[in-house]
Amino acid sequence: AREMLTETFCVLSGDGVTDCDLTKALAFHREKGALATMVLSRTADPTPYGLVITAPDGRITDFVEKPAWGQVVSDAVNTGIYLLEPEILQRIPEGPYDFGRDLFPKMAQSGGLYGYVMDGYWCDIGDISAYLSVSRDALDGKINLPRLKDCAAGGMDSAVEIDSTAIVPKGCLVAAGARIQEGAQLEAPCYIGENAVVGRNATVAAYSVLGMGTRADAFSSVKRSILWPGAHLGEGAQARGCVMGRNARLSPCARAYEGCMLGTGAGAGVDAELAPGVCLWPGK
């Protein structure tokens, strides 16, 4: 893409959720006359990330990749968001070359590399635990993104069908076409997507997300889980702290526990039990 990059440009990791104000980051970048600016975030536990050491003026002086606690001398970590000048491309040779391992360590020695510590929310959702954590934060309104703010606010679309015996407290967001059937119970905060069905006497506990067209049949139970569009829980099935991909299914009385992941179209048979952390490949 180097031929198209003729002015200051931004590179962002695809697995981060953030409400970073890039306008402020760009102002910092230009004020410092930087060739490259890494956007940094402060975190209580920097050990899973790349630790960044900065001078008082914001210049980056060193890196520690995935530090042990004895190496933690800063709480600023690399978010994978970079503001770059086109001249930076002259320092990148043909072939495999990595920002974190190759380019930036050299720039820390030669100069021109700065770190901007962002305000607001950032999380790397590179694993199931982090993905579920971001979902909880979104439902709690901790992420300043319009659609997620709507989720946190809760509310009922006018085209929702809710049985008079169902329990749907304030703080549940129920989208158009969803059906909440007889005796079903929802706990706030949760999100029920368009045309989803929560069956008779089913339970959807707090911090659960049911995507578009999902089904949770009679007496099934969803707790702290994310169901992607088209996912299906059979009668009496239980999803506990897991992620079900698009069109994945738990057959009647099947159970999936913490950290489980069912890939697209994957399924567990009648009365099957997926122990914590088990992952099913798509279609299995």
Tab-separated table of C-alpha atoms in Angstrom:
chain	number	residue	atom	x	y	z
A	1	ALA	CA	0.000	0.000	0.000
A	2	ARG	CA	3.026	2.326	0.209
A	3	GLU	CA	2.271	4.036	-3.125
A	4	MET	CA	-1.053	5.280	-1.729
A	5	LEU	CA	0.367	6.514	1.571
A	6	THR	CA	1.441	10.048	0.734
A	7	GLU	CA	0.371	11.863	3.917
A	8	THR	CA	0.134	11.175	7.649
A	9	PHE	CA	-1.717	7.878	8.072
A	10	CYS	CA	-3.021	5.666	10.848
A	11	VAL	CA	-2.595	1.933	11.353
A	12	LEU	CA	-4.909	0.157	13.812
A	13	SER	CA	-4.913	-3.436	15.021
A	14	GLY	CA	-8.047	-5.274	14.015
A	15	ASP	CA	-8.606	-6.994	17.376
A	16	GLY	CA	-8.876	-3.904	19.590
A	17	VAL	CA	-12.000	-2.226	20.914
A	18	THR	CA	-11.413	1.436	21.730
A	19	ASP	CA	-13.034	4.849	21.914
A	20	CYS	CA	-9.654	6.601	21.550
A	21	ASP	CA	-9.878	10.206	20.356
A	22	LEU	CA	-7.602	10.039	17.315
A	23	THR	CA	-7.909	13.812	16.823
A	24	LYS	CA	-6.056	14.402	20.110
A	25	ALA	CA	-3.494	11.766	19.209
A	26	LEU	CA	-2.876	13.447	15.849
A	27	ALA	CA	-2.455	16.863	17.500
A	28	PHE	CA	0.200	15.339	19.819
A	29	HIS	CA	1.910	13.665	16.846
A	30	ARG	CA	2.187	16.964	14.968
A	31	GLU	CA	3.189	18.993	18.013
A	32	LYS	CA	6.147	16.663	18.608
A	33	GLY	CA	7.124	16.523	14.941
A	34	ALA	CA	7.116	12.742	15.266
A	35	LEU	CA	7.816	10.290	12.480
A	36	ALA	CA	5.798	7.696	14.376
A	37	THR	CA	3.500	7.935	17.369
A	38	MET	CA	2.348	4.865	19.252
A	39	VAL	CA	-0.958	5.247	21.078
A	40	LEU	CA	-0.522	3.851	24.594
A	41	SER	CA	-2.995	2.852	27.272
A	42	ARG	CA	-2.459	2.483	31.000
A	43	THR	CA	-3.379	-0.898	32.466
A	44	ALA	CA	-3.265	-2.453	35.912
A	45	ASP	CA	-1.669	-5.638	34.522
A	46	PRO	CA	0.772	-4.942	31.692
A	47	THR	CA	2.274	-8.449	31.630
A	48	PRO	CA	0.266	-9.762	28.617
A	49	TYR	CA	1.230	-6.762	26.476
A	50	GLY	CA	4.181	-4.832	25.115
A	51	LEU	CA	5.392	-2.446	27.822
A	52	VAL	CA	6.566	0.957	26.553
A	53	ILE	CA	9.085	3.194	28.359
A	54	THR	CA	8.872	6.942	27.634
A	55	ALA	CA	10.919	10.016	28.556
A	56	PRO	CA	9.154	13.035	30.159
A	57	ASP	CA	8.672	14.651	26.728
A	58	GLY	CA	6.927	11.543	25.359
A	59	ARG	CA	9.858	10.112	23.407
A	60	ILE	CA	9.908	6.324	23.508
A	61	THR	CA	13.210	5.032	24.838
A	62	ASP	CA	12.666	1.293	25.294
A	63	PHE	CA	10.286	-1.682	25.057
A	64	VAL	CA	9.704	-4.792	27.132
A	65	GLU	CA	7.608	-7.414	25.354
A	66	LYS	CA	5.250	-9.328	27.686
A	67	PRO	CA	7.238	-8.443	30.814
A	68	ALA	CA	7.510	-10.475	33.991
A	69	TRP	CA	6.403	-8.555	37.083
A	70	GLY	CA	10.049	-7.927	37.959
A	71	GLN	CA	10.434	-6.064	34.647
A	72	VAL	CA	7.362	-3.845	35.089
A	73	VAL	CA	8.646	-0.267	35.333
A	74	SER	CA	5.674	1.385	33.599
A	75	ASP	CA	1.947	0.794	33.169
A	76	ALA	CA	1.770	2.099	29.578
A	77	VAL	CA	1.206	-0.573	26.939
A	78	ASN	CA	1.079	-0.659	23.168
A	79	THR	CA	-2.493	-0.558	21.830
A	80	GLY	CA	-1.559	-1.382	18.246
A	81	ILE	CA	-2.667	2.076	17.081
A	82	TYR	CA	0.033	3.995	15.227
A	83	LEU	CA	0.193	7.427	13.581
A	84	LEU	CA	2.874	7.428	10.903
A	85	GLU	CA	4.501	9.759	8.401
A	86	PRO	CA	5.077	8.481	4.837
A	87	GLU	CA	8.865	8.780	5.327
A	88	ILE	CA	8.619	5.861	7.732
A	89	LEU	CA	8.145	3.551	4.761
A	90	GLN	CA	11.724	4.243	3.647
A	91	ARG	CA	12.863	2.417	6.786
A	92	ILE	CA	10.855	-0.719	6.006
A	93	PRO	CA	12.602	-3.176	3.653
A	94	GLU	CA	10.874	-5.592	1.315
A	95	GLY	CA	9.801	-8.883	2.858
A	96	PRO	CA	8.601	-9.721	6.393
A	97	TYR	CA	9.185	-6.834	8.792
A	98	ASP	CA	7.362	-6.225	12.057
A	99	PHE	CA	6.437	-2.929	13.720
A	100	GLY	CA	6.984	-4.137	17.270
A	101	ARG	CA	9.991	-6.433	16.799
A	102	ASP	CA	11.896	-4.649	14.032
A	103	LEU	CA	10.942	-1.060	13.201
A	104	PHE	CA	10.084	0.528	16.543
A	105	PRO	CA	13.039	-0.808	18.603
A	106	LYS	CA	15.410	0.686	16.019
A	107	MET	CA	13.527	3.997	16.091
A	108	ALA	CA	13.724	4.073	19.890
A	109	GLN	CA	17.493	4.277	19.466
A	110	SER	CA	17.574	6.700	16.531
A	111	GLY	CA	14.718	9.038	17.539
A	112	GLY	CA	11.458	10.244	16.012
A	113	LEU	CA	9.277	7.760	17.929
A	114	TYR	CA	6.817	9.084	20.507
A	115	GLY	CA	4.151	7.633	22.772
A	116	TYR	CA	0.736	9.230	23.299
A	117	VAL	CA	-1.119	7.983	26.382
A	118	MET	CA	-4.803	7.918	25.490
A	119	ASP	CA	-7.790	8.553	27.712
A	120	GLY	CA	-10.817	6.354	27.482
A	121	TYR	CA	-11.318	2.666	26.802
A	122	TRP	CA	-9.086	0.116	25.112
A	123	CYS	CA	-9.032	-3.659	25.219
A	124	ASP	CA	-7.361	-6.290	23.050
A	125	ILE	CA	-10.005	-8.955	22.374
A	126	GLY	CA	-7.560	-11.581	21.196
A	127	ASP	CA	-8.981	-14.320	23.416
A	128	ILE	CA	-12.394	-15.484	24.621
A	129	SER	CA	-12.007	-14.132	28.155
A	130	ALA	CA	-11.197	-10.630	26.892
A	131	TYR	CA	-14.025	-10.770	24.343
A	132	LEU	CA	-16.537	-11.601	27.078
A	133	SER	CA	-15.046	-8.883	29.294
A	134	VAL	CA	-15.513	-6.237	26.586
A	135	SER	CA	-19.111	-7.339	26.172
A	136	ARG	CA	-19.707	-6.816	29.898
A	137	ASP	CA	-18.087	-3.390	29.744
A	138	ALA	CA	-20.266	-2.446	26.777
A	139	LEU	CA	-23.442	-3.442	28.605
A	140	ASP	CA	-22.241	-1.412	31.602
A	141	GLY	CA	-21.799	1.678	29.410
A	142	LYS	CA	-18.027	1.871	29.892
A	143	ILE	CA	-17.269	2.247	26.176
A	144	ASN	CA	-18.070	5.569	24.518
A	145	LEU	CA	-19.351	4.244	21.193
A	146	PRO	CA	-22.901	5.179	20.119
A	147	ARG	CA	-24.264	1.695	19.415
A	148	LEU	CA	-22.810	0.309	22.636
A	149	LYS	CA	-24.198	3.267	24.586
A	150	ASP	CA	-27.623	2.318	23.246
A	151	CYS	CA	-27.117	-1.220	24.546
A	152	ALA	CA	-26.156	0.053	27.983
A	153	ALA	CA	-29.187	2.337	28.125
A	154	GLY	CA	-31.562	-0.578	27.633
A	155	GLY	CA	-35.031	-0.108	26.224
A	156	MET	CA	-37.742	-1.807	24.256
A	157	ASP	CA	-38.493	-1.548	20.554
A	158	SER	CA	-42.163	-1.013	19.768
A	159	ALA	CA	-42.253	-4.150	17.603
A	160	VAL	CA	-41.283	-6.500	20.451
A	161	GLU	CA	-43.631	-9.300	21.535
A	162	ILE	CA	-43.478	-9.943	25.289
A	163	ASP	CA	-45.818	-12.344	27.074
A	164	SER	CA	-47.571	-10.853	30.090
A	165	THR	CA	-46.030	-13.505	32.370
A	166	ALA	CA	-42.444	-12.828	31.232
A	167	ILE	CA	-40.078	-10.803	33.424
A	168	VAL	CA	-38.159	-8.111	31.523
A	169	PRO	CA	-36.656	-5.522	33.911
A	170	LYS	CA	-35.395	-2.070	33.043
A	171	GLY	CA	-31.906	-2.180	31.586
A	172	CYS	CA	-32.584	-4.983	29.101
A	173	LEU	CA	-32.281	-3.936	25.458
A	174	VAL	CA	-34.741	-5.867	23.302
A	175	ALA	CA	-34.623	-5.228	19.551
A	176	ALA	CA	-37.369	-5.226	16.915
A	177	GLY	CA	-39.105	-8.510	16.189
A	178	ALA	CA	-37.833	-10.273	19.311
A	179	ARG	CA	-40.251	-12.554	21.172
A	180	ILE	CA	-40.140	-13.171	24.905
A	181	GLN	CA	-42.471	-16.061	25.640
A	182	GLU	CA	-44.527	-17.239	28.603
A	183	GLY	CA	-42.660	-17.320	31.934
A	184	ALA	CA	-39.311	-16.294	30.455
A	185	GLN	CA	-37.010	-14.287	32.726
A	186	LEU	CA	-34.440	-11.686	31.695
A	187	GLU	CA	-31.915	-10.006	33.986
A	188	ALA	CA	-30.362	-6.610	33.307
A	189	PRO	CA	-28.166	-5.730	31.615
A	190	CYS	CA	-28.598	-7.978	28.591
A	191	TYR	CA	-29.164	-7.632	24.865
A	192	ILE	CA	-31.773	-9.507	22.826
A	193	GLY	CA	-31.265	-9.000	19.090
A	194	GLU	CA	-33.696	-8.624	16.221
A	195	ASN	CA	-36.089	-11.556	15.741
A	196	ALA	CA	-34.505	-13.519	18.592
A	197	VAL	CA	-36.780	-15.841	20.584
A	198	VAL	CA	-36.549	-16.464	24.321
A	199	GLY	CA	-38.736	-19.515	24.888
A	200	ARG	CA	-41.162	-20.555	27.592
A	201	ASN	CA	-39.619	-20.430	31.087
A	202	ALA	CA	-36.162	-19.789	29.620
A	203	THR	CA	-33.681	-17.602	31.515
A	204	VAL	CA	-31.336	-14.980	30.088
A	205	ALA	CA	-29.112	-13.741	32.906
A	206	ALA	CA	-27.179	-10.479	33.157
A	207	TYR	CA	-24.325	-9.834	30.709
A	208	SER	CA	-25.743	-12.152	28.074
A	209	VAL	CA	-26.004	-11.224	24.399
A	210	LEU	CA	-28.383	-12.972	22.005
A	211	GLY	CA	-27.709	-11.997	18.406
A	212	MET	CA	-30.129	-11.611	15.545
A	213	GLY	CA	-32.376	-14.616	14.991
A	214	THR	CA	-31.074	-16.649	17.941
A	215	ARG	CA	-33.339	-19.089	19.785
A	216	ALA	CA	-33.272	-20.104	23.422
A	217	ASP	CA	-35.931	-22.815	23.704
A	218	ALA	CA	-38.149	-23.670	26.686
A	219	PHE	CA	-36.361	-24.045	30.033
A	220	SER	CA	-32.972	-23.221	28.518
A	221	SER	CA	-30.577	-20.910	30.338
A	222	VAL	CA	-28.025	-18.345	29.146
A	223	LYS	CA	-25.595	-16.786	31.626
A	224	ARG	CA	-22.759	-14.335	30.778
A	225	SER	CA	-22.603	-15.733	27.242
A	226	ILE	CA	-22.588	-14.359	23.711
A	227	LEU	CA	-24.704	-16.046	21.051
A	228	TRP	CA	-23.965	-14.956	17.502
A	229	PRO	CA	-26.760	-14.655	14.907
A	230	GLY	CA	-28.666	-17.866	14.289
A	231	ALA	CA	-27.316	-19.717	17.341
A	232	HIS	CA	-29.784	-22.132	18.955
A	233	LEU	CA	-30.188	-23.539	22.461
A	234	GLY	CA	-32.419	-26.580	22.602
A	235	GLU	CA	-34.910	-27.224	25.383
A	236	GLY	CA	-33.195	-27.273	28.779
A	237	ALA	CA	-29.745	-26.455	27.316
A	238	GLN	CA	-27.346	-24.283	29.315
A	239	ALA	CA	-24.758	-21.756	28.112
A	240	ARG	CA	-22.444	-20.557	30.906
A	241	GLY	CA	-19.770	-17.945	30.172
A	242	CYS	CA	-19.269	-19.207	26.630
A	243	VAL	CA	-19.405	-17.984	23.041
A	244	MET	CA	-21.571	-19.633	20.392
A	245	GLY	CA	-20.690	-18.748	16.817
A	246	ARG	CA	-23.069	-18.127	13.963
A	247	ASN	CA	-25.648	-20.949	13.637
A	248	ALA	CA	-23.979	-22.986	16.411
A	249	ARG	CA	-26.290	-25.162	18.496
A	250	LEU	CA	-26.618	-26.833	21.860
A	251	SER	CA	-29.083	-29.721	21.606
A	252	PRO	CA	-31.673	-30.315	24.365
A	253	CYS	CA	-30.093	-30.508	27.833
A	254	ALA	CA	-26.578	-29.944	26.464
A	255	ARG	CA	-24.254	-27.741	28.531
A	256	ALA	CA	-21.332	-25.476	27.636
A	257	TYR	CA	-19.281	-23.944	30.449
A	258	GLU	CA	-16.864	-21.068	31.044
A	259	GLY	CA	-14.506	-20.245	28.218
A	260	CYS	CA	-16.101	-22.661	25.737
A	261	MET	CA	-16.290	-21.625	22.098
A	262	LEU	CA	-18.535	-23.214	19.490
A	263	GLY	CA	-17.427	-22.196	16.005
A	264	THR	CA	-19.729	-21.379	13.115
A	265	GLY	CA	-22.223	-24.202	12.637
A	266	ALA	CA	-20.709	-26.346	15.414
A	267	GLY	CA	-23.010	-28.344	17.669
A	268	ALA	CA	-23.208	-30.439	20.830
A	269	GLY	CA	-25.639	-33.369	20.949
A	270	VAL	CA	-28.413	-34.196	23.394
A	271	ASP	CA	-27.193	-34.055	27.025
A	272	ALA	CA	-23.595	-33.403	25.911
A	273	GLU	CA	-21.334	-31.493	28.281
A	274	LEU	CA	-18.515	-29.201	27.145
A	275	ALA	CA	-16.098	-28.701	30.037
A	276	PRO	CA	-14.600	-25.246	30.674
A	277	GLY	CA	-12.303	-24.056	27.893
A	278	VAL	CA	-13.363	-26.609	25.277
A	279	CYS	CA	-13.480	-25.224	21.722
A	280	LEU	CA	-15.306	-26.833	18.798
A	281	TRP	CA	-14.064	-26.062	15.310
A	282	PRO	CA	-16.597	-24.678	12.806
A	283	GLY	CA	-18.953	-27.358	11.542
A	284	LYS	CA	-17.923	-29.991	14.130
